[in-house]
Short mmCIF file of C-alpha atoms and ligand atoms in Angstrom, two decimals:
data_model
loop_
_atom_site.label_atom_id
_atom_site.label_comp_id
_atom_site.label_asym_id
_atom_site.label_seq_id
_atom_site.Cartn_x
_atom_site.Cartn_y
_atom_site.Cartn_z
CA MET R 469 -132.27 114.22 -25.72
CA LYS R 470 -133.65 117.69 -25.22
CA LEU R 471 -137.36 117.95 -24.51
CA TYR R 472 -139.58 120.77 -25.68
CA GLU R 473 -141.14 123.01 -23.06
CA TYR R 474 -144.56 121.37 -23.46
CA MET R 475 -143.03 117.93 -22.85
CA GLY R 476 -141.13 119.19 -19.82
CA LYS R 477 -144.31 120.72 -18.42
CA ASP R 478 -146.12 117.45 -19.04
CA ILE R 479 -143.57 115.72 -16.80
CA PHE R 480 -143.82 118.52 -14.21
CA ARG R 481 -147.60 118.15 -14.14
CA ARG R 482 -147.34 114.38 -13.61
CA GLU R 483 -144.85 114.89 -10.81
CA GLY R 484 -146.82 117.56 -8.96
CA ILE R 485 -144.88 120.69 -9.91
CA PRO R 486 -147.37 123.50 -10.63
CA VAL R 487 -147.50 124.68 -14.25
CA PRO R 488 -149.98 126.98 -16.01
CA ARG R 489 -152.99 125.39 -17.72
CA GLY R 490 -152.08 124.82 -21.34
CA LYS R 491 -152.01 122.66 -24.43
CA ALA R 492 -149.64 122.08 -27.34
CA PHE R 493 -150.89 122.72 -30.89
CA PHE R 494 -149.30 121.59 -34.14
CA SER R 495 -151.68 123.62 -36.27
CA PRO R 496 -153.72 126.73 -35.39
CA ALA R 497 -157.03 124.86 -35.66
CA GLY R 498 -158.75 124.72 -32.29
CA VAL R 499 -156.63 127.38 -30.58
CA ALA R 500 -159.48 129.91 -30.40
CA ASP R 501 -161.85 127.34 -28.88
CA PHE R 502 -159.25 126.27 -26.33
CA THR R 503 -158.55 129.84 -25.21
CA ALA R 504 -162.22 130.83 -25.03
CA GLY R 505 -162.35 129.60 -21.44
CA LEU R 506 -159.17 131.42 -20.31
CA SER R 507 -159.09 134.97 -18.98
CA SER R 508 -155.80 135.84 -20.67
CA VAL R 509 -153.46 133.88 -22.85
CA VAL R 510 -149.84 133.43 -23.89
CA VAL R 511 -148.77 131.65 -27.10
CA LYS R 512 -145.23 130.25 -26.97
CA CYS R 513 -143.27 128.87 -29.91
CA GLN R 514 -141.75 125.46 -29.14
CA VAL R 515 -138.13 125.39 -30.24
CA LEU R 516 -135.14 123.80 -28.52
CA SER R 517 -133.57 127.10 -27.64
CA GLY R 518 -133.83 129.66 -24.89
CA GLY R 519 -134.28 133.37 -25.43
CA ARG R 520 -137.56 132.86 -27.26
CA GLY R 521 -139.11 135.88 -25.57
CA LYS R 522 -136.38 138.17 -26.87
CA ALA R 523 -136.58 136.58 -30.34
CA GLY R 524 -140.28 137.34 -30.72
CA GLY R 525 -141.44 133.78 -30.11
CA ILE R 526 -143.78 134.56 -27.23
CA LYS R 527 -147.04 136.39 -27.91
CA PHE R 528 -149.75 137.80 -25.69
CA PRO R 529 -153.01 137.84 -27.66
CA GLY R 530 -156.01 139.91 -26.55
CA THR R 531 -158.78 137.71 -27.95
CA PRO R 532 -159.27 134.02 -28.85
CA ALA R 533 -159.25 134.94 -32.55
CA GLU R 534 -155.96 136.74 -32.09
CA ALA R 535 -154.53 133.73 -30.23
CA GLU R 536 -155.33 131.52 -33.21
CA GLN R 537 -153.83 134.08 -35.57
CA TYR R 538 -150.56 134.30 -33.53
CA ALA R 539 -150.41 130.49 -33.38
CA GLY R 540 -150.67 130.35 -37.17
CA GLU R 541 -148.00 133.02 -37.59
CA LEU R 542 -145.56 131.36 -35.20
CA LEU R 543 -146.13 127.94 -36.78
CA SER R 544 -144.98 129.28 -40.11
CA THR R 545 -141.86 131.06 -38.84
CA VAL R 546 -138.31 130.24 -37.95
CA ILE R 547 -137.14 131.29 -34.48
CA ARG R 548 -133.41 131.28 -33.81
CA ASP R 549 -132.84 129.28 -37.03
CA LEU R 550 -135.29 126.60 -35.89
CA PRO R 551 -138.58 125.99 -37.71
CA VAL R 552 -141.53 126.15 -35.31
CA GLU R 553 -143.44 122.86 -35.39
CA ALA R 554 -145.54 123.39 -32.29
CA VAL R 555 -146.86 126.16 -30.09
CA LEU R 556 -147.82 125.96 -26.45
CA VAL R 557 -150.99 127.87 -25.70
CA GLU R 558 -151.28 128.66 -22.01
CA GLU R 559 -153.21 130.65 -19.52
CA LYS R 560 -151.17 133.79 -18.94
CA ILE R 561 -150.14 133.98 -15.34
CA GLN R 562 -149.52 137.08 -13.31
CA ILE R 563 -145.81 137.42 -12.56
CA ASN R 564 -144.81 139.13 -9.30
CA LYS R 565 -141.23 137.83 -9.13
CA GLU R 566 -138.97 135.61 -11.23
CA TYR R 567 -136.59 133.07 -9.73
CA TYR R 568 -134.24 130.54 -11.25
CA VAL R 569 -133.72 126.91 -10.31
CA ALA R 570 -131.90 124.05 -12.02
CA ILE R 571 -130.45 120.64 -11.27
CA THR R 572 -127.61 119.39 -13.41
CA VAL R 573 -124.73 116.95 -13.15
CA ASP R 574 -121.37 118.26 -12.00
CA GLY R 575 -119.08 115.89 -13.90
CA ALA R 576 -115.95 117.00 -12.05
CA ARG R 577 -117.48 116.38 -8.61
CA ARG R 578 -119.57 113.42 -9.84
CA LYS R 579 -122.63 114.76 -8.08
CA PRO R 580 -125.92 116.40 -8.96
CA LEU R 581 -125.68 120.15 -8.53
CA VAL R 582 -128.53 122.46 -7.59
CA ILE R 583 -128.24 126.00 -8.91
CA ALA R 584 -130.80 128.54 -7.76
CA SER R 585 -131.20 132.26 -7.64
CA ALA R 586 -133.70 134.83 -6.50
CA HIS R 587 -132.01 137.29 -8.86
CA GLY R 588 -132.44 135.51 -12.10
CA GLY R 589 -135.30 135.09 -14.38
CA VAL R 590 -134.61 135.56 -18.03
CA ASP R 591 -131.13 137.02 -17.65
CA ILE R 592 -129.62 134.34 -15.43
CA GLU R 593 -126.45 134.21 -17.55
CA ASP R 594 -125.74 137.79 -16.47
CA ALA R 595 -126.46 137.15 -12.79
CA ALA R 596 -123.52 137.84 -10.49
CA GLU R 597 -121.86 134.74 -9.05
CA GLU R 598 -122.66 135.85 -5.49
CA HIS R 599 -126.37 135.79 -6.33
CA LEU R 600 -126.23 132.13 -7.33
CA VAL R 601 -126.80 129.42 -4.75
CA LYS R 602 -124.93 126.25 -5.69
CA LEU R 603 -125.14 123.10 -3.60
CA HIS R 604 -124.17 119.52 -4.43
CA VAL R 605 -126.53 116.67 -3.62
CA ASP R 606 -125.35 113.45 -2.02
CA VAL R 607 -126.89 110.80 -4.29
CA HIS R 608 -127.01 108.24 -1.48
CA ALA R 609 -128.95 110.51 0.85
CA GLY R 610 -131.01 112.02 -1.98
CA LEU R 611 -132.41 115.53 -1.82
CA GLN R 612 -134.12 115.75 1.56
CA PRO R 613 -136.56 118.48 2.66
CA PHE R 614 -133.91 120.11 4.93
CA PHE R 615 -131.69 120.54 1.85
CA GLY R 616 -134.56 122.25 0.03
CA ARG R 617 -135.05 124.61 3.00
CA GLU R 618 -131.32 125.34 3.05
CA VAL R 619 -131.37 126.36 -0.63
CA ALA R 620 -134.46 128.51 -0.03
CA ARG R 621 -132.79 130.20 2.96
CA LYS R 622 -129.63 130.93 0.96
CA MET R 623 -131.78 132.45 -1.78
CA GLY R 624 -133.31 134.74 0.83
CA LEU R 625 -136.80 133.23 0.66
CA THR R 626 -138.94 133.14 3.78
CA GLY R 627 -142.28 131.91 5.07
CA ASP R 628 -144.70 130.11 2.81
CA GLU R 629 -142.65 130.86 -0.30
CA ALA R 630 -139.61 129.12 1.20
CA ARG R 631 -141.80 126.18 2.19
CA GLN R 632 -143.24 125.85 -1.35
CA PHE R 633 -139.79 126.18 -2.88
CA ALA R 634 -138.31 123.45 -0.67
CA GLN R 635 -141.17 121.07 -1.52
CA MET R 636 -140.79 121.80 -5.20
CA LEU R 637 -137.04 121.18 -5.13
CA VAL R 638 -137.60 117.74 -3.58
CA LYS R 639 -140.02 116.89 -6.42
CA LEU R 640 -137.67 118.31 -9.01
CA TYR R 641 -134.82 116.12 -7.77
CA HIS R 642 -137.13 113.12 -7.65
CA LEU R 643 -137.99 113.50 -11.32
CA PHE R 644 -134.39 114.34 -12.22
CA ARG R 645 -133.41 110.88 -10.96
CA LYS R 646 -136.56 109.05 -12.03
CA TYR R 647 -136.28 110.05 -15.69
CA ASP R 648 -132.44 109.98 -15.86
CA ALA R 649 -132.22 113.68 -16.60
CA GLU R 650 -128.97 115.48 -17.30
CA LEU R 651 -130.60 118.83 -16.72
CA VAL R 652 -133.87 120.16 -15.38
CA GLU R 653 -134.24 123.91 -15.38
CA ILE R 654 -137.07 126.26 -14.49
CA ASN R 655 -136.40 129.76 -15.76
CA PRO R 656 -138.36 131.63 -14.70
CA LEU R 657 -139.85 130.02 -11.66
CA VAL R 658 -142.44 132.66 -10.91
CA VAL R 659 -144.19 133.94 -7.85
CA SER R 660 -147.77 134.39 -9.00
CA GLY R 661 -149.90 135.81 -6.20
CA SER R 662 -149.06 133.44 -3.36
CA GLN R 663 -148.08 130.50 -5.55
CA LEU R 664 -144.80 129.32 -7.09
CA ILE R 665 -145.35 128.22 -10.71
CA ALA R 666 -142.98 126.87 -13.36
CA ALA R 667 -143.46 129.33 -16.23
CA ASP R 668 -140.88 127.56 -18.38
CA ALA R 669 -139.46 124.02 -18.46
CA LYS R 670 -136.22 122.76 -19.86
CA ILE R 671 -135.38 119.08 -19.48
CA THR R 672 -132.53 117.16 -21.09
CA LEU R 673 -132.65 113.39 -20.67
CA ASP R 674 -129.83 110.92 -21.05
CA ASP R 675 -130.21 109.58 -24.61
CA GLU R 676 -130.25 106.05 -23.22
CA ALA R 677 -133.42 106.93 -21.30
CA ALA R 678 -135.24 108.18 -24.40
CA TYR R 679 -137.02 104.84 -24.83
CA ARG R 680 -139.32 105.80 -21.97
CA PHE R 681 -141.05 108.30 -24.25
CA PRO R 682 -141.60 106.48 -27.54
CA GLU R 683 -144.37 108.92 -28.51
CA TRP R 684 -141.97 111.87 -28.21
CA LEU R 685 -138.98 110.29 -29.95
CA PRO R 686 -139.80 111.34 -33.54
CA ARG R 687 -140.37 114.93 -32.40
CA VAL R 688 -137.10 115.32 -30.52
CA GLU R 689 -134.85 113.85 -33.22
CA GLU R 690 -131.87 116.20 -33.61
CA ARG R 691 -129.80 114.07 -35.98
CA THR R 692 -129.71 114.83 -39.69
CA GLU R 693 -131.04 112.25 -42.14
CA ARG R 694 -127.49 111.19 -43.02
CA GLU R 695 -126.61 110.83 -39.36
CA GLN R 696 -129.61 108.55 -38.88
CA GLN R 697 -128.67 106.47 -41.94
CA ALA R 698 -125.16 106.04 -40.57
CA ALA R 699 -126.47 105.07 -37.12
CA GLU R 700 -128.61 102.36 -38.73
CA ILE R 701 -125.47 100.64 -39.99
CA GLY R 702 -123.65 101.14 -36.71
CA ILE R 703 -121.43 104.04 -37.73
CA SER R 704 -121.03 107.13 -35.55
CA PHE R 705 -121.33 110.11 -37.86
CA VAL R 706 -121.77 113.77 -37.08
CA GLU R 707 -121.97 116.51 -39.69
CA LEU R 708 -119.80 119.53 -38.91
CA GLY R 709 -119.85 121.74 -41.99
CA GLY R 710 -116.20 122.14 -43.10
CA ASP R 711 -114.85 120.82 -46.39
CA ILE R 712 -112.68 117.78 -45.61
CA GLY R 713 -114.56 114.51 -45.26
CA VAL R 714 -113.09 112.26 -42.54
CA ILE R 715 -113.19 108.52 -41.97
CA ALA R 716 -111.19 106.96 -39.16
CA ASN R 717 -111.43 103.82 -37.09
CA GLY R 718 -112.22 104.57 -33.46
CA ALA R 719 -113.66 107.58 -31.67
CA GLY R 720 -110.32 108.67 -30.20
CA ILE R 721 -108.38 108.63 -33.45
CA THR R 722 -111.29 110.36 -35.22
CA MET R 723 -111.32 113.20 -32.67
CA ALA R 724 -107.53 113.51 -32.94
CA THR R 725 -107.82 113.62 -36.74
CA LEU R 726 -110.31 116.50 -36.53
CA ASP R 727 -107.92 118.39 -34.23
CA ILE R 728 -104.95 117.81 -36.53
CA ILE R 729 -106.95 119.01 -39.56
CA GLN R 730 -107.73 122.22 -37.65
CA HIS R 731 -104.08 122.49 -36.63
CA PHE R 732 -103.04 122.36 -40.29
CA GLY R 733 -105.51 125.10 -41.16
CA GLY R 734 -108.24 122.90 -42.64
CA SER R 735 -111.84 122.35 -41.59
CA PRO R 736 -113.42 118.91 -41.14
CA ARG R 737 -116.72 118.23 -42.87
CA ASN R 738 -117.72 115.58 -40.37
CA PHE R 739 -116.86 113.16 -37.61
CA MET R 740 -117.03 109.55 -38.80
CA ASP R 741 -115.93 106.65 -36.68
CA ALA R 742 -116.21 103.66 -39.00
CA GLY R 743 -115.58 101.36 -36.05
CA GLY R 744 -113.15 98.59 -35.27
CA GLY R 745 -113.70 95.82 -37.77
CA ALA R 746 -115.74 97.55 -40.48
CA GLY R 747 -115.97 95.23 -43.49
CA THR R 748 -116.11 96.07 -47.19
CA GLU R 749 -119.85 96.56 -47.29
CA ALA R 750 -119.97 98.87 -44.25
CA THR R 751 -116.98 100.84 -45.53
CA ALA R 752 -118.63 101.24 -48.92
CA LYS R 753 -121.83 102.48 -47.27
CA ALA R 754 -119.89 104.87 -45.04
CA LEU R 755 -118.05 106.26 -48.02
CA GLU R 756 -121.30 106.66 -49.91
CA ILE R 757 -122.79 108.71 -47.05
CA LEU R 758 -119.65 110.81 -46.92
CA LEU R 759 -119.64 111.44 -50.67
CA SER R 760 -123.23 112.66 -50.49
CA THR R 761 -122.02 115.58 -48.33
CA ASN R 762 -119.88 116.84 -51.26
CA PRO R 763 -116.56 117.28 -49.46
CA LYS R 764 -113.63 118.85 -51.32
CA ALA R 765 -111.32 116.05 -50.22
CA ILE R 766 -111.63 112.89 -48.14
CA LEU R 767 -109.10 111.92 -45.52
CA VAL R 768 -109.00 108.33 -44.31
CA ASN R 769 -106.98 107.76 -41.15
CA ILE R 770 -106.58 104.09 -40.23
CA PHE R 771 -104.44 102.80 -37.42
CA GLY R 772 -105.03 99.09 -37.79
CA GLY R 773 -105.27 97.14 -34.57
CA ILE R 774 -108.33 94.93 -34.78
CA THR R 775 -108.96 96.57 -38.14
CA ARG R 776 -106.84 94.93 -40.82
CA CYS R 777 -105.26 97.32 -43.30
CA ASP R 778 -105.74 94.90 -46.22
CA ASP R 779 -109.52 94.76 -45.52
CA VAL R 780 -109.68 98.54 -45.51
CA ALA R 781 -107.61 98.81 -48.70
CA ARG R 782 -109.80 96.21 -50.43
CA ALA R 783 -112.93 98.11 -49.44
CA PHE R 784 -111.64 101.38 -50.85
CA ALA R 785 -110.37 99.74 -54.01
CA GLN R 786 -113.75 98.10 -54.51
CA VAL R 787 -115.76 101.25 -53.86
CA ARG R 788 -113.55 103.17 -56.24
CA GLU R 789 -114.21 100.61 -58.94
CA THR R 790 -117.95 100.19 -58.41
CA VAL R 791 -119.20 103.59 -57.18
CA GLY R 792 -116.38 105.80 -58.33
CA ILE R 793 -114.90 108.50 -56.11
CA ALA R 794 -114.84 111.89 -57.78
CA VAL R 795 -113.15 113.75 -54.91
CA PRO R 796 -109.46 113.53 -54.01
CA LEU R 797 -108.90 110.71 -51.53
CA VAL R 798 -105.99 110.74 -49.10
CA ILE R 799 -105.34 107.57 -47.15
CA ARG R 800 -103.10 107.06 -44.17
CA LEU R 801 -102.76 103.37 -43.48
CA VAL R 802 -100.58 101.78 -40.78
CA GLY R 803 -100.86 98.77 -38.49
CA THR R 804 -102.02 95.20 -38.86
CA ASN R 805 -101.38 93.80 -42.38
CA GLU R 806 -100.06 97.17 -43.48
CA GLU R 807 -97.83 95.85 -46.30
CA ALA R 808 -100.66 93.91 -47.90
CA GLY R 809 -102.97 96.94 -47.64
CA VAL R 810 -100.46 99.34 -49.15
CA GLU R 811 -99.85 96.90 -52.01
CA ILE R 812 -103.57 96.63 -52.81
CA LEU R 813 -103.82 100.43 -52.97
CA ARG R 814 -100.65 100.67 -55.08
CA GLN R 815 -102.10 98.27 -57.65
CA GLN R 816 -105.06 100.65 -57.92
CA GLY R 817 -102.75 103.59 -58.45
CA MET R 818 -103.45 104.95 -54.96
CA THR R 819 -100.82 106.00 -52.45
CA ALA R 820 -100.93 105.34 -48.74
CA TYR R 821 -99.31 107.75 -46.29
CA ARG R 822 -97.49 106.54 -43.22
CA THR R 823 -97.71 109.57 -40.96
CA VAL R 824 -100.87 111.42 -40.09
CA GLN R 825 -99.10 114.79 -40.53
CA GLU R 826 -98.24 114.08 -44.17
CA ALA R 827 -101.71 112.83 -44.92
CA VAL R 828 -103.48 115.74 -43.23
CA ALA R 829 -101.23 118.34 -44.86
CA ARG R 830 -101.96 116.78 -48.25
CA ALA R 831 -105.74 116.69 -47.64
CA VAL R 832 -105.77 120.31 -46.46
CA ALA R 833 -103.80 121.42 -49.54
CA LEU R 834 -106.08 119.48 -51.89
CA ALA R 835 -109.24 120.87 -50.29
CA ALA R 836 -107.86 124.39 -50.61
CA GLY R 837 -107.06 123.78 -54.27
CA LYS R 838 -103.37 124.47 -53.55
CA GLU R 839 -102.11 121.13 -54.85
CA ALA R 840 -103.06 119.12 -57.88
CA VAL R 841 -104.65 115.68 -57.38
P1 GDP D 1739 -137.48 131.79 -23.01
O1 GDP D 1739 -137.25 133.26 -23.25
O2 GDP D 1739 -137.29 131.00 -24.25
O3 GDP D 1739 -136.69 131.26 -21.87
O4 GDP D 1739 -139.05 131.65 -22.63
P2 GDP D 1739 -139.81 131.78 -21.22
O5 GDP D 1739 -140.85 130.75 -21.17
O6 GDP D 1739 -138.85 131.78 -20.09
O7 GDP D 1739 -140.53 133.19 -21.31
C1 GDP D 1739 -139.80 134.40 -21.41
C2 GDP D 1739 -140.54 135.51 -20.71
O8 GDP D 1739 -141.86 135.67 -21.24
C3 GDP D 1739 -140.75 135.29 -19.22
O9 GDP D 1739 -139.64 135.60 -18.44
C4 GDP D 1739 -141.91 136.20 -18.94
O10 GDP D 1739 -141.44 137.53 -18.77
C5 GDP D 1739 -142.72 136.11 -20.21
N1 GDP D 1739 -143.81 135.13 -19.99
C6 GDP D 1739 -143.85 133.84 -20.34
N2 GDP D 1739 -145.01 133.27 -19.91
C7 GDP D 1739 -145.69 134.24 -19.27
C8 GDP D 1739 -146.94 134.28 -18.57
O11 GDP D 1739 -147.69 133.31 -18.46
N3 GDP D 1739 -147.30 135.47 -18.01
C9 GDP D 1739 -146.52 136.57 -18.12
N4 GDP D 1739 -146.93 137.71 -17.53
N5 GDP D 1739 -145.35 136.58 -18.74
C10 GDP D 1739 -144.94 135.43 -19.30
MN1 MN D 1740 -137.04 130.58 -20.02
#
């Protein structure tokens, strides 16, 4: 779950990491009043993407009236293909230097990894490797103050700045663990006068930790409506945008099916793991969701272990009778109760393929309009 900047800064504020004074607005009303007390102001669009500055999503108004006007403009635009639903209105801080700091999980080393740079700021992706400080954290020891000072020293920071940075890194790690974050990133971390301030905030939480922020959940939903519908009936479904609808039973076989479709020159419309023992009703529902995406063909890949092929065949036969399936349907069916399943399909005038290659090749040809149904 990715948090918006204003949510990330809310967490920073609670955990003692300095952030500019500011407030999130979902409509322009009240922006002028809020900024009346600030000497200068920045209005930042809230979208789950970086590079907002370069995309025109960050404005520096000269007057409170102008701040409200910019807020209104941003709230009715699309930045980097994302509609702007909120703006963060903040006191504009003076920026003397821009640093970069992040904590993420290094999956290969199975440890949190601190990445920091004194040569960073907005263009961190272009920063030379030798300008990046990377240090792994021992989860048992935690991130101790000496570790923070070590990072600061390697960045080339000295004196009070190094001291502030080390303290901030300890707090950043504390919240990284406390909220089950997968990433916390401050880019830029700015030197403003004599103070270090987080001018931006990017936090990604483990989805399983999302329950801690029930008030934010509706705002950070990234799934499509169909994906949510599928989740409600226990089916993992992700829309991808190609033209071959896919249903398979198990995450592994579904991923493999997507790869094989690509290999045969096709493009999958979705990922759909209909699960181990999906019954008739769930299969019908899954198929209904899939049909609503208007695929050019549907490929069903079932390797029956716990799943019984006759159950699957019955479900498809039933859906075809009751709902009707207007798109070409290609079914590969092997495993438990295979003979019974194939027979049920045959009675319905449907063929079952034995190998995944045959089935995928057929689905790809049908979707491309190269073979007749
Ligand atoms: P991003 O481009 O989406 O990562 O958005 P950021 O929040 O990182 O802002 C991009 C840039 O806008 C920063 O690097 C700054 O140059 C500028 N900016 C953002 N907030 C302020 C501010 O309070 N004061 C000043 N002077 N510049 C700011
Ligand atoms: Mn940024």
